[in-house]
mmCIF file of N, CA and C in Angstrom:
data_model
loop_
_atom_site.group_PDB
_atom_site.id
_atom_site.type_symbol
_atom_site.label_atom_id
_atom_site.label_comp_id
_atom_site.label_asym_id
_atom_site.label_seq_id
_atom_site.Cartn_x
_atom_site.Cartn_y
_atom_site.Cartn_z
ATOM 1 N N UNK A 27 0.972 -1.124 0.104
ATOM 2 C CA UNK A 27 0.037 0.191 -0.236
ATOM 3 C C UNK A 27 1.187 1.180 0.261
ATOM 4 N N UNK A 28 0.505 2.062 -0.762
ATOM 5 C CA UNK A 28 1.507 3.302 -0.950
ATOM 6 C C UNK A 28 0.988 4.629 -0.105
ATOM 7 N N UNK A 29 1.973 5.283 0.387
ATOM 8 C CA UNK A 29 1.458 6.718 1.190
ATOM 9 C C UNK A 29 0.413 7.398 0.819
ATOM 10 N N UNK A 30 -0.481 8.165 1.370
ATOM 11 C CA UNK A 30 -1.549 8.915 1.219
ATOM 12 C C UNK A 30 -0.422 10.125 0.456
ATOM 13 N N UNK A 31 -1.533 10.225 -0.257
ATOM 14 C CA UNK A 31 -0.978 11.847 -0.878
ATOM 15 C C UNK A 31 -2.283 12.845 -0.953
ATOM 16 N N UNK A 32 -1.978 14.033 -0.786
ATOM 17 C CA UNK A 32 -3.045 15.108 -0.433
ATOM 18 C C UNK A 32 -3.672 15.103 -1.279
ATOM 19 N N UNK A 33 -5.005 15.917 -0.721
ATOM 20 C CA UNK A 33 -5.918 16.024 -2.472
ATOM 21 C C UNK A 33 -6.012 16.938 -3.061
ATOM 22 N N UNK A 34 -6.253 16.758 -4.327
ATOM 23 C CA UNK A 34 -5.747 17.807 -5.355
ATOM 24 C C UNK A 34 -7.174 18.474 -5.696
ATOM 25 N N UNK A 35 -7.431 19.959 -5.898
ATOM 26 C CA UNK A 35 -8.841 20.147 -6.847
ATOM 27 C C UNK A 35 -8.391 21.161 -8.081
ATOM 28 N N UNK A 36 -9.405 21.417 -9.455
ATOM 29 C CA UNK A 36 -9.209 21.478 -10.163
ATOM 30 C C UNK A 36 -9.146 20.640 -11.631
ATOM 31 N N UNK A 37 -8.593 21.142 -12.801
ATOM 32 C CA UNK A 37 -8.647 20.564 -13.772
ATOM 33 C C UNK A 37 -7.341 20.062 -14.302
ATOM 34 N N UNK A 38 -7.425 18.976 -14.403
ATOM 35 C CA UNK A 38 -6.015 18.631 -14.811
ATOM 36 C C UNK A 38 -5.995 17.154 -15.943
ATOM 37 N N UNK A 39 -5.172 17.224 -16.912
ATOM 38 C CA UNK A 39 -5.436 15.445 -17.620
ATOM 39 C C UNK A 39 -5.396 14.719 -16.990
ATOM 40 N N UNK A 40 -5.899 13.528 -17.158
ATOM 41 C CA UNK A 40 -5.584 12.665 -16.288
ATOM 42 C C UNK A 40 -5.551 11.316 -17.633
ATOM 43 N N UNK A 41 -5.711 11.432 -18.276
ATOM 44 C CA UNK A 41 -5.212 10.544 -19.228
ATOM 45 C C UNK A 41 -4.853 10.942 -20.613
ATOM 46 N N UNK A 42 -3.907 10.366 -21.463
ATOM 47 C CA UNK A 42 -3.741 10.974 -22.676
ATOM 48 C C UNK A 42 -3.420 9.558 -23.800
ATOM 49 N N UNK A 43 -3.979 9.448 -24.486
ATOM 50 C CA UNK A 43 -4.451 8.233 -25.444
ATOM 51 C C UNK A 43 -3.707 8.731 -26.574
ATOM 52 N N UNK A 44 -3.309 7.821 -27.523
ATOM 53 C CA UNK A 44 -2.581 7.962 -28.649
ATOM 54 C C UNK A 44 -2.785 6.880 -29.505
ATOM 55 N N UNK A 45 -2.992 7.628 -31.058
ATOM 56 C CA UNK A 45 -3.623 6.554 -31.705
ATOM 57 C C UNK A 45 -2.831 6.215 -32.865
ATOM 58 N N UNK A 46 -3.140 5.368 -33.850
ATOM 59 C CA UNK A 46 -1.908 4.651 -34.565
ATOM 60 C C UNK A 46 -3.383 5.059 -36.091
ATOM 61 N N UNK A 47 -2.613 6.114 -36.862
ATOM 62 C CA UNK A 47 -4.255 5.808 -38.053
ATOM 63 C C UNK A 47 -3.901 5.151 -39.301
ATOM 64 N N UNK A 48 -4.873 4.675 -39.255
ATOM 65 C CA UNK A 48 -4.920 3.940 -40.488
ATOM 66 C C UNK A 48 -5.311 4.467 -41.972
ATOM 67 N N UNK A 49 -6.305 5.273 -41.540
ATOM 68 C CA UNK A 49 -6.648 6.113 -42.943
ATOM 69 C C UNK A 49 -7.052 7.343 -42.481
ATOM 70 N N UNK A 50 -7.533 8.142 -43.428
ATOM 71 C CA UNK A 50 -7.905 9.687 -43.323
ATOM 72 C C UNK A 50 -9.457 9.588 -43.260
ATOM 73 N N UNK A 51 -10.043 10.221 -42.094
ATOM 74 C CA UNK A 51 -11.378 10.469 -41.715
ATOM 75 C C UNK A 51 -11.477 10.932 -40.675
ATOM 76 N N UNK A 52 -12.730 11.141 -39.985
ATOM 77 C CA UNK A 52 -13.056 11.329 -38.259
ATOM 78 C C UNK A 52 -14.025 10.267 -37.805
ATOM 79 N N UNK A 53 -13.730 9.760 -36.832
ATOM 80 C CA UNK A 53 -14.158 9.134 -35.816
ATOM 81 C C UNK A 53 -14.704 9.795 -34.806
ATOM 82 N N UNK A 54 -15.776 9.187 -34.232
ATOM 83 C CA UNK A 54 -16.651 9.928 -33.188
ATOM 84 C C UNK A 54 -15.699 9.075 -32.041
ATOM 85 N N UNK A 55 -15.309 9.897 -30.674
ATOM 86 C CA UNK A 55 -14.974 8.953 -29.107
ATOM 87 C C UNK A 55 -15.470 9.336 -28.367
ATOM 88 N N UNK A 56 -16.793 8.642 -27.919
ATOM 89 C CA UNK A 56 -17.173 8.291 -26.793
ATOM 90 C C UNK A 56 -16.841 7.573 -25.967
ATOM 91 N N UNK A 57 -16.664 8.257 -24.824
ATOM 92 C CA UNK A 57 -16.210 7.792 -23.342
ATOM 93 C C UNK A 57 -17.795 7.340 -22.508
ATOM 94 N N UNK A 58 -17.981 6.373 -22.058
ATOM 95 C CA UNK A 58 -19.323 6.084 -21.424
ATOM 96 C C UNK A 58 -18.925 4.845 -20.155
ATOM 97 N N UNK A 59 -19.760 5.078 -19.231
ATOM 98 C CA UNK A 59 -19.582 4.440 -17.596
ATOM 99 C C UNK A 59 -18.256 4.630 -17.134
ATOM 100 N N UNK A 60 -17.760 5.918 -17.038
ATOM 101 C CA UNK A 60 -16.197 6.215 -16.798
ATOM 102 C C UNK A 60 -16.392 6.246 -15.166
ATOM 103 N N UNK A 61 -15.581 5.511 -14.512
ATOM 104 C CA UNK A 61 -15.377 5.811 -12.833
ATOM 105 C C UNK A 61 -14.100 6.310 -12.191
ATOM 106 N N UNK A 62 -13.836 6.776 -11.688
ATOM 107 C CA UNK A 62 -13.047 7.249 -10.375
ATOM 108 C C UNK A 62 -13.031 6.863 -9.118
ATOM 109 N N UNK A 63 -12.224 6.758 -8.566
ATOM 110 C CA UNK A 63 -12.357 6.061 -6.914
ATOM 111 C C UNK A 63 -11.282 6.807 -6.288
ATOM 112 N N UNK A 64 -11.465 7.113 -5.117
ATOM 113 C CA UNK A 64 -10.180 7.326 -4.102
ATOM 114 C C UNK A 64 -9.778 6.337 -3.545
ATOM 115 N N UNK A 65 -8.832 6.254 -2.731
ATOM 116 C CA UNK A 65 -7.785 5.343 -2.028
ATOM 117 C C UNK A 65 -8.713 4.261 -1.376
ATOM 118 N N UNK A 66 -9.722 4.800 -1.245
ATOM 119 C CA UNK A 66 -10.623 4.032 -0.598
ATOM 120 C C UNK A 66 -11.909 3.270 -0.977
ATOM 121 N N UNK A 67 -12.014 3.466 -2.642
ATOM 122 C CA UNK A 67 -12.642 3.211 -3.484
ATOM 123 C C UNK A 67 -14.103 3.897 -3.540
ATOM 124 N N UNK A 68 -14.019 4.790 -2.727
ATOM 125 C CA UNK A 68 -15.173 5.685 -3.037
ATOM 126 C C UNK A 68 -14.984 6.338 -4.347
ATOM 127 N N UNK A 69 -16.855 6.619 -4.748
ATOM 128 C CA UNK A 69 -16.461 7.104 -6.225
ATOM 129 C C UNK A 69 -16.444 8.916 -6.054
ATOM 130 N N UNK A 70 -15.413 9.194 -6.958
ATOM 131 C CA UNK A 70 -15.219 10.553 -7.133
ATOM 132 C C UNK A 70 -16.004 11.246 -8.604
ATOM 133 N N UNK A 71 -16.500 11.907 -7.969
ATOM 134 C CA UNK A 71 -17.712 12.506 -9.242
ATOM 135 C C UNK A 71 -16.753 13.581 -10.183
ATOM 136 N N UNK A 72 -16.884 13.244 -11.652
ATOM 137 C CA UNK A 72 -16.548 13.736 -12.626
ATOM 138 C C UNK A 72 -17.122 14.107 -13.740
ATOM 139 N N UNK A 73 -16.843 14.928 -14.137
ATOM 140 C CA UNK A 73 -17.066 15.395 -15.750
ATOM 141 C C UNK A 73 -16.712 14.567 -16.966
ATOM 142 N N UNK A 74 -17.637 14.113 -17.996
ATOM 143 C CA UNK A 74 -16.484 13.559 -18.965
ATOM 144 C C UNK A 74 -16.980 14.128 -20.632
ATOM 145 N N UNK A 75 -16.040 14.582 -21.774
ATOM 146 C CA UNK A 75 -16.358 15.408 -22.417
ATOM 147 C C UNK A 75 -16.236 14.371 -23.828
ATOM 148 N N UNK A 76 -16.982 14.161 -24.697
ATOM 149 C CA UNK A 76 -16.615 13.351 -25.685
ATOM 150 C C UNK A 76 -16.349 13.816 -26.965
ATOM 151 N N UNK A 77 -15.641 13.882 -27.754
ATOM 152 C CA UNK A 77 -15.200 14.127 -28.974
ATOM 153 C C UNK A 77 -15.038 13.966 -30.377
ATOM 154 N N UNK A 78 -13.881 13.531 -30.935
ATOM 155 C CA UNK A 78 -13.933 12.768 -32.144
ATOM 156 C C UNK A 78 -12.759 12.946 -32.583
ATOM 157 N N UNK A 79 -11.815 12.050 -33.095
ATOM 158 C CA UNK A 79 -10.487 11.675 -33.714
ATOM 159 C C UNK A 79 -10.877 12.160 -35.188
ATOM 160 N N UNK A 80 -9.471 13.053 -35.615
ATOM 161 C CA UNK A 80 -9.780 13.724 -37.155
ATOM 162 C C UNK A 80 -8.318 12.897 -37.590
ATOM 163 N N UNK A 81 -8.124 12.460 -38.732
ATOM 164 C CA UNK A 81 -6.990 11.793 -39.136
ATOM 165 C C UNK A 81 -6.846 12.892 -40.784
ATOM 166 N N UNK A 82 -5.851 13.629 -41.033
ATOM 167 C CA UNK A 82 -5.840 14.428 -42.264
ATOM 168 C C UNK A 82 -4.942 13.888 -43.350
ATOM 169 N N UNK A 83 -5.016 14.220 -44.394
ATOM 170 C CA UNK A 83 -3.979 14.355 -45.299
ATOM 171 C C UNK A 83 -2.675 15.562 -45.061
ATOM 172 N N UNK A 84 -1.827 15.493 -45.571
ATOM 173 C CA UNK A 84 -0.437 16.337 -45.603
ATOM 174 C C UNK A 84 -1.256 17.673 -46.076
ATOM 175 N N UNK A 85 -2.028 17.884 -46.582
ATOM 176 C CA UNK A 85 -2.868 19.259 -46.977
ATOM 177 C C UNK A 85 -3.636 19.471 -46.133
ATOM 178 N N UNK A 86 -3.779 19.101 -45.057
ATOM 179 C CA UNK A 86 -5.180 19.312 -44.187
ATOM 180 C C UNK A 86 -6.580 18.781 -44.430
ATOM 181 N N UNK A 87 -6.707 18.202 -45.321
ATOM 182 C CA UNK A 87 -7.729 17.989 -45.615
ATOM 183 C C UNK A 87 -8.271 16.447 -44.962
ATOM 184 N N UNK A 88 -9.570 16.313 -44.520
ATOM 185 C CA UNK A 88 -10.026 14.798 -43.937
ATOM 186 C C UNK A 88 -10.538 14.065 -44.730
#
């Protein structure tokens, strides 16, 4: 078991996901049933934002 950490507040990047593009286009990215918990497995309220992944050609067109 690790030592306890001090709580934090604010806006932070929790995860960065890297994709490997196979072809040009736009794909939706939807996160659902997300769960965050503290060190005692108690739920942490949070907001989730869906988005999209855009793969463009060298000239900038999707």
